[in-house]
Short mmCIF file of C-alpha atoms and ligand atoms in Angstrom, two decimals:
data_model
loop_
_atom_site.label_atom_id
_atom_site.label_comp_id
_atom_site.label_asym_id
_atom_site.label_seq_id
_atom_site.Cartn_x
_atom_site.Cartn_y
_atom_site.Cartn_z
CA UNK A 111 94.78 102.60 120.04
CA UNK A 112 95.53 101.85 116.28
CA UNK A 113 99.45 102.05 117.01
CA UNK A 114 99.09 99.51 119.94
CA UNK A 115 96.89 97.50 117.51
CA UNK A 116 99.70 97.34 114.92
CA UNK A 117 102.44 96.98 117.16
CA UNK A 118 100.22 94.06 118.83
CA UNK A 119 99.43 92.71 115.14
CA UNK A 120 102.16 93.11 112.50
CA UNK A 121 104.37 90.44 113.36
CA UNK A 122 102.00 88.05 113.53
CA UNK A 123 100.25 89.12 110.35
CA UNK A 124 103.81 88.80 108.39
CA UNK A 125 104.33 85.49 109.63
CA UNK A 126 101.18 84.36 107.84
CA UNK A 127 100.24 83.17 104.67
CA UNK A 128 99.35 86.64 103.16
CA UNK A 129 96.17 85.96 101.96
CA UNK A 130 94.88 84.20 105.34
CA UNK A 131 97.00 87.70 107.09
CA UNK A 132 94.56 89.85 105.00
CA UNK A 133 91.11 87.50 105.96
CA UNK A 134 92.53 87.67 109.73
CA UNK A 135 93.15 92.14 109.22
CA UNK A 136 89.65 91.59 107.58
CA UNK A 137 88.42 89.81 110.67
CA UNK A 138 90.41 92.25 113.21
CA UNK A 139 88.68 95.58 111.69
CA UNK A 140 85.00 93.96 112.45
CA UNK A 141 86.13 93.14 115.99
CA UNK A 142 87.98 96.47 116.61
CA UNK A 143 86.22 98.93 118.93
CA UNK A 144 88.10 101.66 116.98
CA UNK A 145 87.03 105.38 118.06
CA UNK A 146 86.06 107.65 115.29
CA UNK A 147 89.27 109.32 113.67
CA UNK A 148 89.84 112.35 115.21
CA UNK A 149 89.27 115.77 113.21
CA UNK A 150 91.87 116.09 110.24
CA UNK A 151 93.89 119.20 109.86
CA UNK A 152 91.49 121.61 107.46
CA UNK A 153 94.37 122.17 105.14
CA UNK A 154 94.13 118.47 104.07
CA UNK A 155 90.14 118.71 103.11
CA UNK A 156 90.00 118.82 99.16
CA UNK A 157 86.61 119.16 96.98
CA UNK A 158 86.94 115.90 94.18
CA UNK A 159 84.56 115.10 91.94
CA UNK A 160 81.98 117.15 93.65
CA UNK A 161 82.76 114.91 97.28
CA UNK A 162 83.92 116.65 100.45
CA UNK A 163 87.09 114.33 101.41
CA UNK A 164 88.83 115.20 104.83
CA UNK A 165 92.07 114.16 103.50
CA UNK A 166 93.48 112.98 100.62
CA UNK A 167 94.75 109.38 101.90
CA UNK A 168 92.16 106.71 100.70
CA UNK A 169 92.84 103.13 100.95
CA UNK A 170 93.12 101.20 96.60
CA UNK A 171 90.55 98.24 95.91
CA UNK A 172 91.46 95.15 96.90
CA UNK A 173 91.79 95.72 100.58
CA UNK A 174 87.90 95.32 101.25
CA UNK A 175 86.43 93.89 97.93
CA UNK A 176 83.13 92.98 99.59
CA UNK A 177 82.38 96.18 102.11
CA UNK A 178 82.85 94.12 105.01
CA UNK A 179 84.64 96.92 106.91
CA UNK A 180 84.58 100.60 105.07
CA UNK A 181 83.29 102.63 108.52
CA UNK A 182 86.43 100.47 110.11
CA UNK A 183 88.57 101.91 107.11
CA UNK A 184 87.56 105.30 107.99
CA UNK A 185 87.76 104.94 111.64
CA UNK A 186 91.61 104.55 110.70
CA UNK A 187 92.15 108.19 109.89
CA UNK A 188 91.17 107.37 105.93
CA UNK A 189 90.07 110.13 103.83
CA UNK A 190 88.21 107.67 101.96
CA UNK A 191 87.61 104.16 100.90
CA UNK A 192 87.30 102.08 98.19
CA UNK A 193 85.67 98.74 98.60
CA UNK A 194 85.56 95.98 95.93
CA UNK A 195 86.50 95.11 92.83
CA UNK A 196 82.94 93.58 92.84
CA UNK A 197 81.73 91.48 90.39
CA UNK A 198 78.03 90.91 89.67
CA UNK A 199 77.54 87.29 91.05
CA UNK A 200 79.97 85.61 93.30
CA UNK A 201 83.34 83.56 91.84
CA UNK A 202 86.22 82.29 93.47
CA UNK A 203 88.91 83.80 91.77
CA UNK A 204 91.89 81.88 90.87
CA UNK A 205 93.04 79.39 93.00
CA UNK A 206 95.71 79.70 95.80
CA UNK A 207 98.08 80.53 96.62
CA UNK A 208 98.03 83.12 94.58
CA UNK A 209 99.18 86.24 96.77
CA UNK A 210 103.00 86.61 97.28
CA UNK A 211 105.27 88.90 99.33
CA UNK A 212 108.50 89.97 98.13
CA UNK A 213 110.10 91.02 100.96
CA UNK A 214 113.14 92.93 100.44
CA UNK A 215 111.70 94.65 97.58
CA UNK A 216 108.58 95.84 99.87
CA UNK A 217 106.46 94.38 96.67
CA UNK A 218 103.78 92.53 96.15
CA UNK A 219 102.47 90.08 93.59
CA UNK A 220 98.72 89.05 93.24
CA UNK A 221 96.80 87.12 90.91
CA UNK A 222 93.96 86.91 92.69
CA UNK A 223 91.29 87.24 89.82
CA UNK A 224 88.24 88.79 91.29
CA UNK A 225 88.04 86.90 94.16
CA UNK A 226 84.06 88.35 95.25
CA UNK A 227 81.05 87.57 97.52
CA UNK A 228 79.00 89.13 93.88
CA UNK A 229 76.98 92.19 94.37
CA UNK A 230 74.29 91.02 96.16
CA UNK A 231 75.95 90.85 99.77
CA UNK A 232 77.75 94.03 99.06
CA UNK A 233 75.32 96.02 97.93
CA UNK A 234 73.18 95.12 101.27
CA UNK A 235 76.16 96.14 103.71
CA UNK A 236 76.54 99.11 101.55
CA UNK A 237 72.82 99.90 101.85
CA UNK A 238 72.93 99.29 105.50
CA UNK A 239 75.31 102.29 106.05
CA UNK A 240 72.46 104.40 105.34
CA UNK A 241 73.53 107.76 106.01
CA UNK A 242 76.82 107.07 108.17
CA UNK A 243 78.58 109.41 106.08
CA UNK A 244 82.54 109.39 104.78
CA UNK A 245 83.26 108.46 101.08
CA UNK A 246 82.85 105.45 100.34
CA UNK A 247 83.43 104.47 96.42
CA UNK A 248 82.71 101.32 94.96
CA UNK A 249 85.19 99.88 92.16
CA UNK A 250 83.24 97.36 89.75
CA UNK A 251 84.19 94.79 87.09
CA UNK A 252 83.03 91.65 85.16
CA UNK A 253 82.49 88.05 86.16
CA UNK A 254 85.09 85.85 84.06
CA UNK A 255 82.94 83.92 82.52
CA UNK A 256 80.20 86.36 81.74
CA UNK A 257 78.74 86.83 77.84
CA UNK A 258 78.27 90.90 77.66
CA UNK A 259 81.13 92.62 80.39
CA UNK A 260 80.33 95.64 79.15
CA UNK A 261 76.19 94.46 80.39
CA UNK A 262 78.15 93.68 83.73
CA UNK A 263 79.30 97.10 84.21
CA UNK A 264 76.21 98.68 83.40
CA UNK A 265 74.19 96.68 85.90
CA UNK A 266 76.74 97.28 88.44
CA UNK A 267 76.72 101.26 88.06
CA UNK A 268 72.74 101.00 88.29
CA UNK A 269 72.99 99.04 91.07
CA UNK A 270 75.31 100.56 93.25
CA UNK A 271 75.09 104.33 92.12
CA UNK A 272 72.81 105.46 95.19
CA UNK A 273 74.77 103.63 97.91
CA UNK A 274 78.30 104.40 97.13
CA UNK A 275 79.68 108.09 96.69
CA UNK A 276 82.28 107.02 93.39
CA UNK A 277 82.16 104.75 90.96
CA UNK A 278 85.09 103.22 89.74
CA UNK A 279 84.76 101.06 86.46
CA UNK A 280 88.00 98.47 86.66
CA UNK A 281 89.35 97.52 83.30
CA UNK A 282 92.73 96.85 84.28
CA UNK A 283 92.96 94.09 86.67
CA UNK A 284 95.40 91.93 84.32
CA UNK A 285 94.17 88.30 86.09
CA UNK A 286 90.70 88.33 84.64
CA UNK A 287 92.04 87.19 80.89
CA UNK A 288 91.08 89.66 78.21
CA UNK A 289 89.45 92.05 80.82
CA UNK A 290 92.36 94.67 80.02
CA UNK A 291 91.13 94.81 75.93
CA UNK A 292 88.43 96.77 77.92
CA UNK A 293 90.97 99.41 77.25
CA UNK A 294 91.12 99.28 73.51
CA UNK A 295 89.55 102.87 71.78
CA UNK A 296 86.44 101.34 70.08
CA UNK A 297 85.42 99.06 72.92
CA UNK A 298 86.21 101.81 75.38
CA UNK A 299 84.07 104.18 74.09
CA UNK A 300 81.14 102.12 73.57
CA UNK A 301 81.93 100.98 77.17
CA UNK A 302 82.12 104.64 78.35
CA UNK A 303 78.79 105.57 76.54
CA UNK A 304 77.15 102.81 77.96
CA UNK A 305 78.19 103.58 81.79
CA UNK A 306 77.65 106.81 81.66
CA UNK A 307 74.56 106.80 80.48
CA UNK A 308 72.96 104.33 83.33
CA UNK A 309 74.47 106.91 85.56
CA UNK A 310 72.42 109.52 84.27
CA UNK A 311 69.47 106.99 84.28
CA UNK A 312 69.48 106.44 87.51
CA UNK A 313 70.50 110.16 89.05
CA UNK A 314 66.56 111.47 89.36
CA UNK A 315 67.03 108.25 92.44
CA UNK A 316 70.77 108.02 93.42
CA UNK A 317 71.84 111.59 92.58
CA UNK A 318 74.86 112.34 90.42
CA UNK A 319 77.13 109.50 91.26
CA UNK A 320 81.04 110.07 89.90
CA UNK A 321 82.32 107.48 87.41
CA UNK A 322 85.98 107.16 87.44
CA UNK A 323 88.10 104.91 85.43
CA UNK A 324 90.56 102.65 86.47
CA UNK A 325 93.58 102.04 84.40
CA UNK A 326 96.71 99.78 84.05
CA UNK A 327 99.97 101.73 84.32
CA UNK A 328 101.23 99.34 81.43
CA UNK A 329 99.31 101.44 78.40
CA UNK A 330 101.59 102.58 75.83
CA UNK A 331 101.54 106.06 75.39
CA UNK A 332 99.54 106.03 72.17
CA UNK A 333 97.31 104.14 73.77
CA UNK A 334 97.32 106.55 76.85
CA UNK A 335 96.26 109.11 74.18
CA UNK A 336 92.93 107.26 73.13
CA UNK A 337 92.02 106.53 76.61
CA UNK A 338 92.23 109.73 77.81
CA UNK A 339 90.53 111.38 74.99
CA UNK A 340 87.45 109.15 74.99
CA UNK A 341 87.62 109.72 79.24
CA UNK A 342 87.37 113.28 78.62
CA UNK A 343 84.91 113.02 75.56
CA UNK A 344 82.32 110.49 77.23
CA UNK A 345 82.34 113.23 80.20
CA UNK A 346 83.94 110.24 83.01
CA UNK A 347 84.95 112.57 86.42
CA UNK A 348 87.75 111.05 86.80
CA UNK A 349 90.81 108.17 86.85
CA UNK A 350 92.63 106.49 88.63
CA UNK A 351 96.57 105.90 88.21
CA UNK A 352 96.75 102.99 88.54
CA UNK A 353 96.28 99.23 88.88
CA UNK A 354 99.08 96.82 89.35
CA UNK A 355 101.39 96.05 86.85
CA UNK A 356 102.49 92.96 84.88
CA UNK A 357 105.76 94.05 84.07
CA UNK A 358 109.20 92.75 86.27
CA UNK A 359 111.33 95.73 87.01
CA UNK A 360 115.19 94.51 86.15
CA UNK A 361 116.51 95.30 89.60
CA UNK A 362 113.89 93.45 91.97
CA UNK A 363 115.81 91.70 95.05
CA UNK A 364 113.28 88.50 95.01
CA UNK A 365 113.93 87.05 91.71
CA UNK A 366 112.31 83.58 92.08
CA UNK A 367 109.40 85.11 93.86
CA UNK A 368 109.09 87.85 90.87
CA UNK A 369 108.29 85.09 88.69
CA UNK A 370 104.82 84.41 89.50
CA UNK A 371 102.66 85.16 87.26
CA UNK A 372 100.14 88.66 88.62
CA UNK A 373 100.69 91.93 89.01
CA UNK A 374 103.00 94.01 90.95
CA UNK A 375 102.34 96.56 93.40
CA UNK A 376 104.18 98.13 95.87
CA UNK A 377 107.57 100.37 95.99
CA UNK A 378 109.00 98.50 92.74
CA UNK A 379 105.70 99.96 90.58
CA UNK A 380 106.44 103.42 91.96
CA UNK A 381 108.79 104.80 89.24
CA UNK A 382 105.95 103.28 86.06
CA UNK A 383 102.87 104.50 88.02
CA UNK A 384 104.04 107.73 88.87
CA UNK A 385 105.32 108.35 85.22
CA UNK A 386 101.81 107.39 83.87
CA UNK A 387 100.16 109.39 86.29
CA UNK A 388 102.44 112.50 85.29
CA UNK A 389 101.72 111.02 81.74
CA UNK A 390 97.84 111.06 82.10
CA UNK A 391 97.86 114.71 84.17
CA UNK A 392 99.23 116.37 81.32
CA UNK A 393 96.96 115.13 78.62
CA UNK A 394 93.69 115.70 80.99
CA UNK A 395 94.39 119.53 80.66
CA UNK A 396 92.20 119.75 84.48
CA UNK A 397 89.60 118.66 82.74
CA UNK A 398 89.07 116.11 85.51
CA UNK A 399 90.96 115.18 88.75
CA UNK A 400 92.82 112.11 89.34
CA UNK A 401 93.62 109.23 92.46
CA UNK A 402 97.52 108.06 92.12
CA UNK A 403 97.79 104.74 92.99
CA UNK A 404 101.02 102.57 93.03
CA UNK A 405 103.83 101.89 95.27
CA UNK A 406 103.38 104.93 97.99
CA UNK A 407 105.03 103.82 101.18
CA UNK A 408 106.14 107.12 102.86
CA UNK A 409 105.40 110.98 103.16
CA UNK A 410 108.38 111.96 100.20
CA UNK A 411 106.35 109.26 98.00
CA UNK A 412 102.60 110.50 98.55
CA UNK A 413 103.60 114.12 97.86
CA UNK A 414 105.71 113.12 95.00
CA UNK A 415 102.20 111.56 93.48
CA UNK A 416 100.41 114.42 94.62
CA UNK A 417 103.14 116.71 92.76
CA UNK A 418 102.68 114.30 89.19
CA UNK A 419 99.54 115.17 89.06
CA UNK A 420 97.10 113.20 91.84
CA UNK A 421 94.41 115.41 93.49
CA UNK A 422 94.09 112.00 95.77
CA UNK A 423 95.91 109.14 96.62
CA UNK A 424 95.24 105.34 97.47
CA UNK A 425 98.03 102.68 99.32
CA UNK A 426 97.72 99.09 99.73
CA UNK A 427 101.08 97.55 99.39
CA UNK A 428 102.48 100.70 101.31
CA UNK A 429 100.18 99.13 104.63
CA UNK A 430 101.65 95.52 104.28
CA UNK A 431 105.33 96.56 104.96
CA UNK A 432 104.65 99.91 106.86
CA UNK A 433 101.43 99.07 109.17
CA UNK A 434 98.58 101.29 109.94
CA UNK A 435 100.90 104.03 110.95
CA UNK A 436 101.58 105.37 107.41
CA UNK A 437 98.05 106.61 107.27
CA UNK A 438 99.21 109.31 109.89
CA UNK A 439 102.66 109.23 108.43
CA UNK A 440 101.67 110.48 105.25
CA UNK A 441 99.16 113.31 106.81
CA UNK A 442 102.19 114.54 108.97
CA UNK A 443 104.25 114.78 105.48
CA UNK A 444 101.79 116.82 103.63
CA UNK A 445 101.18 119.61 106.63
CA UNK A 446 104.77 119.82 106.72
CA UNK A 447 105.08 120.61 103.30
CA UNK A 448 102.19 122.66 103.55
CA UNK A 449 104.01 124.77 106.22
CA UNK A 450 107.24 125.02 104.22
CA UNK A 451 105.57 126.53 101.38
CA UNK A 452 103.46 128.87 103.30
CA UNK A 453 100.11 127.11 101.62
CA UNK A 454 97.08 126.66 103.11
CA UNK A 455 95.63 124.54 100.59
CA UNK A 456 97.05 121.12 98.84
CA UNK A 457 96.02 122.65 95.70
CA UNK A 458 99.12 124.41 94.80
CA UNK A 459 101.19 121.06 94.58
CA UNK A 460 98.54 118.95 92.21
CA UNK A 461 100.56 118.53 89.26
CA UNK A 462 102.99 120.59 90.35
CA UNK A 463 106.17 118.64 88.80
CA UNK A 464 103.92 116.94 86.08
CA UNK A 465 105.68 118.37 82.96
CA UNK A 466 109.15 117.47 84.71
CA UNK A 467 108.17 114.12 85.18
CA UNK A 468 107.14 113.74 81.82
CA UNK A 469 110.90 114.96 80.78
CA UNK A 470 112.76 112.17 82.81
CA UNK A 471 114.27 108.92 81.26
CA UNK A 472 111.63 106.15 81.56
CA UNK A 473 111.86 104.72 84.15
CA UNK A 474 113.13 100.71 84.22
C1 FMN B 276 96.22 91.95 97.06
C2 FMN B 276 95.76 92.99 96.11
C3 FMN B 276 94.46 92.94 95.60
C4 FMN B 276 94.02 93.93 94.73
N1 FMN B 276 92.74 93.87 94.25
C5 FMN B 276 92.27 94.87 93.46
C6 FMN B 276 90.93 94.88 93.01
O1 FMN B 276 90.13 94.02 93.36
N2 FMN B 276 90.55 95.89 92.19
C7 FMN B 276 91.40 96.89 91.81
O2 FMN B 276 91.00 97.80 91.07
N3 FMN B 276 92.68 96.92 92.24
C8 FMN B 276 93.13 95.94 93.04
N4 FMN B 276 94.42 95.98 93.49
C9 FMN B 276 95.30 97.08 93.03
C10 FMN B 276 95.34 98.22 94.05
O3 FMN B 276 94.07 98.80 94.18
C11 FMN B 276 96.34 99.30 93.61
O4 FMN B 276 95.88 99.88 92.42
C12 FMN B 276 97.74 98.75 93.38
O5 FMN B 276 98.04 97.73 94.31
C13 FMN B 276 98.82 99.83 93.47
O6 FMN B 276 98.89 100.38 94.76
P1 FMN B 276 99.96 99.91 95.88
O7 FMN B 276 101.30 99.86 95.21
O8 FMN B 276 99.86 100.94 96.94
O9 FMN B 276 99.51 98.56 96.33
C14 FMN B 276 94.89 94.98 94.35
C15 FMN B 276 96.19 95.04 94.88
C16 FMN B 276 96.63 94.06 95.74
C17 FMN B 276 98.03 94.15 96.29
#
């Protein structure tokens, strides 16, 4: 069903504008009579910030800011979903076009800025769910023009803490301007303190709700070093490497295209994201797990994320050039390696090749 659906779908989803492809995929998922996923391999399950997740493949924010389609999502053969980034009230985001393909270099460029229906309409489809089960996370950030962001966030956690199973407080989407100074030590850990503790306000209702952090994979390393320590000091469960990135990688194929202003996903951020992520692993110490994020488009390139240092891992781009079939693709690629190392469990590769990652060149 979802290969004839992709087969049916892709090439007329490519020959789109990409944004009105992804409201038309959008519009697809509610339609779909999709069968539940069928049973995942038990080797795959994992235990993450105290959630049971069938499988380590999750789909990044972005795909469904507003939680129009998550049971869809899961229906797919996700381990788990992330819907938003969702902002507090509604805003239009930049305007368009403001989504780009680069073809040959199976990238991606968006500037969208927080394009969101505002937490009112997601929090009631969230709500709705009730108890269908699968993890569902929520990733939350602040309205552009809003006085106190770091108010924003709070509100946000309080609100959505007992309908979502995660968390995920976005400070590194770099098309909401200064959003990304979010990052900075001082304001960080005030921002940290301040999260956390409307978590733990709200637990004796929503239960102990995981906060993770989402960060840009264009940190400095010094700065890498303040982020992390403050993560593991204001007791966050978790982060996730990482958001798209505003740097132009010298050897990209579409060179007028590169120059639009956004971030980059896709296969060209795979060599910076997986470096921070290997960057990041080491300096946690397993204090808390991490989602890699950033430019997986194969089997070789999930377990090589799983192997820096992700306990999880999110696409996006990845689906745009591969389909829906990379979901299984990937699955397939991690019981084989599984079965070539004799290991029941994907535990043994987390972080794996973290401390030879950290040795390479940078990457370009
Ligand atoms: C069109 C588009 C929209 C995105 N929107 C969000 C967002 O709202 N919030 C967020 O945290 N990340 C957002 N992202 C970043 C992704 O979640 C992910 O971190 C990044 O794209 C790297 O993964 P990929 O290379 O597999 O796409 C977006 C990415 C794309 C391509």
């Amino acid at each position: 069903m979802i290969g004839f659906l992709d087969r049916l779908t892709r090439p007329l989803l490519h020959a789109l504008d990409p944004e009105d492809a992804h409201g038309l995929a959008i519009k697809m998922l509610k339609l779909a009579p999709l069968p539940p996923a069928p049973r995942d391999d038990k080797r795959l399950a994992l235990r993450v910030f105290g959630l049971n997740v069938p499988n380590p493949v999750g789909i990044a924010a972005g795909f469904d800011k507003n939680a129009e389609v998550p049971d869809a999502l899961l229906r797919l053969g996700f381990g788990f979903v992330e819907v938003g980034t969702i902002t507090p009230l509604p805003q239009p985001g930049n305007p368009r076009p403001r989504l780009f393909r680069l073809d040959a270099d199976h990238g991606v460029i968006n500037r969208l800025g927080f394009n969101s229906q505002g937490s009112d309409a997601a929090l009631k489809r969230l709500a709705a769910r009730g108890s269908a089960g699968g993890v569902v996370g929520i990733n939350v950030g602040a309205n552009k023009d809003s006085a106190d962001r770091v108010a924003d966030y709070v509100q946000l956690i309080e609100r959505f803490a007992a309908v979502a199973s995660y968390v995920t407080v976005n400070i590194s989407s770099p098309n909401t301007p200064g959003l990304r100074n979010l990052q900075q030590a001082p304001v960080l850990d005030d921002l940290l303190a301040r999260v956390v503790d409307a978590r733990e306000r709200v637990a004796p209702n929503a239960g102990p709700t995981p906060v993770l952090l989402k960060i840009a994979p264009d940190l400095s390393l010094g700065d890498l070093d303040d982020v992390v320590g403050i993560a593991r000091s204001r007791r966050v469960d978790g982060m996730i490497v990482g958001n798209t990135t505003v740097a132009r990688p010298p050897n990209l194929l579409e060179t007028e295209i590169a120059k639009e202003a956004g971030g980059l996903s896709g296969r060209p951020l795979f060599p910076l994201a997986n470096r921070m992520l290997a960057e990041t692993y080491v300096r946690v110490e397993d204090v808390f797990p991490l989602i890699g994020a950033g430019g997986i488009d194969s089997g070789a390139s999930a377990l090589a994320k799983i192997r820096a240092g992700a306990s999880l891992i999110q696409v996006y781009s990845g689906l745009v050039f591969r389909g829906l079939g990379l979901i299984a693709e990937v699955k397939n690629a991690l019981l084989t390696a599984l079965d070539d190392d004799g290991q029941d469990s994907l535990k043994e590769f987390i972080g794996a090749d973290a401390a030879a990652v950290t040795a390479e060149p940078w990457p370009k």
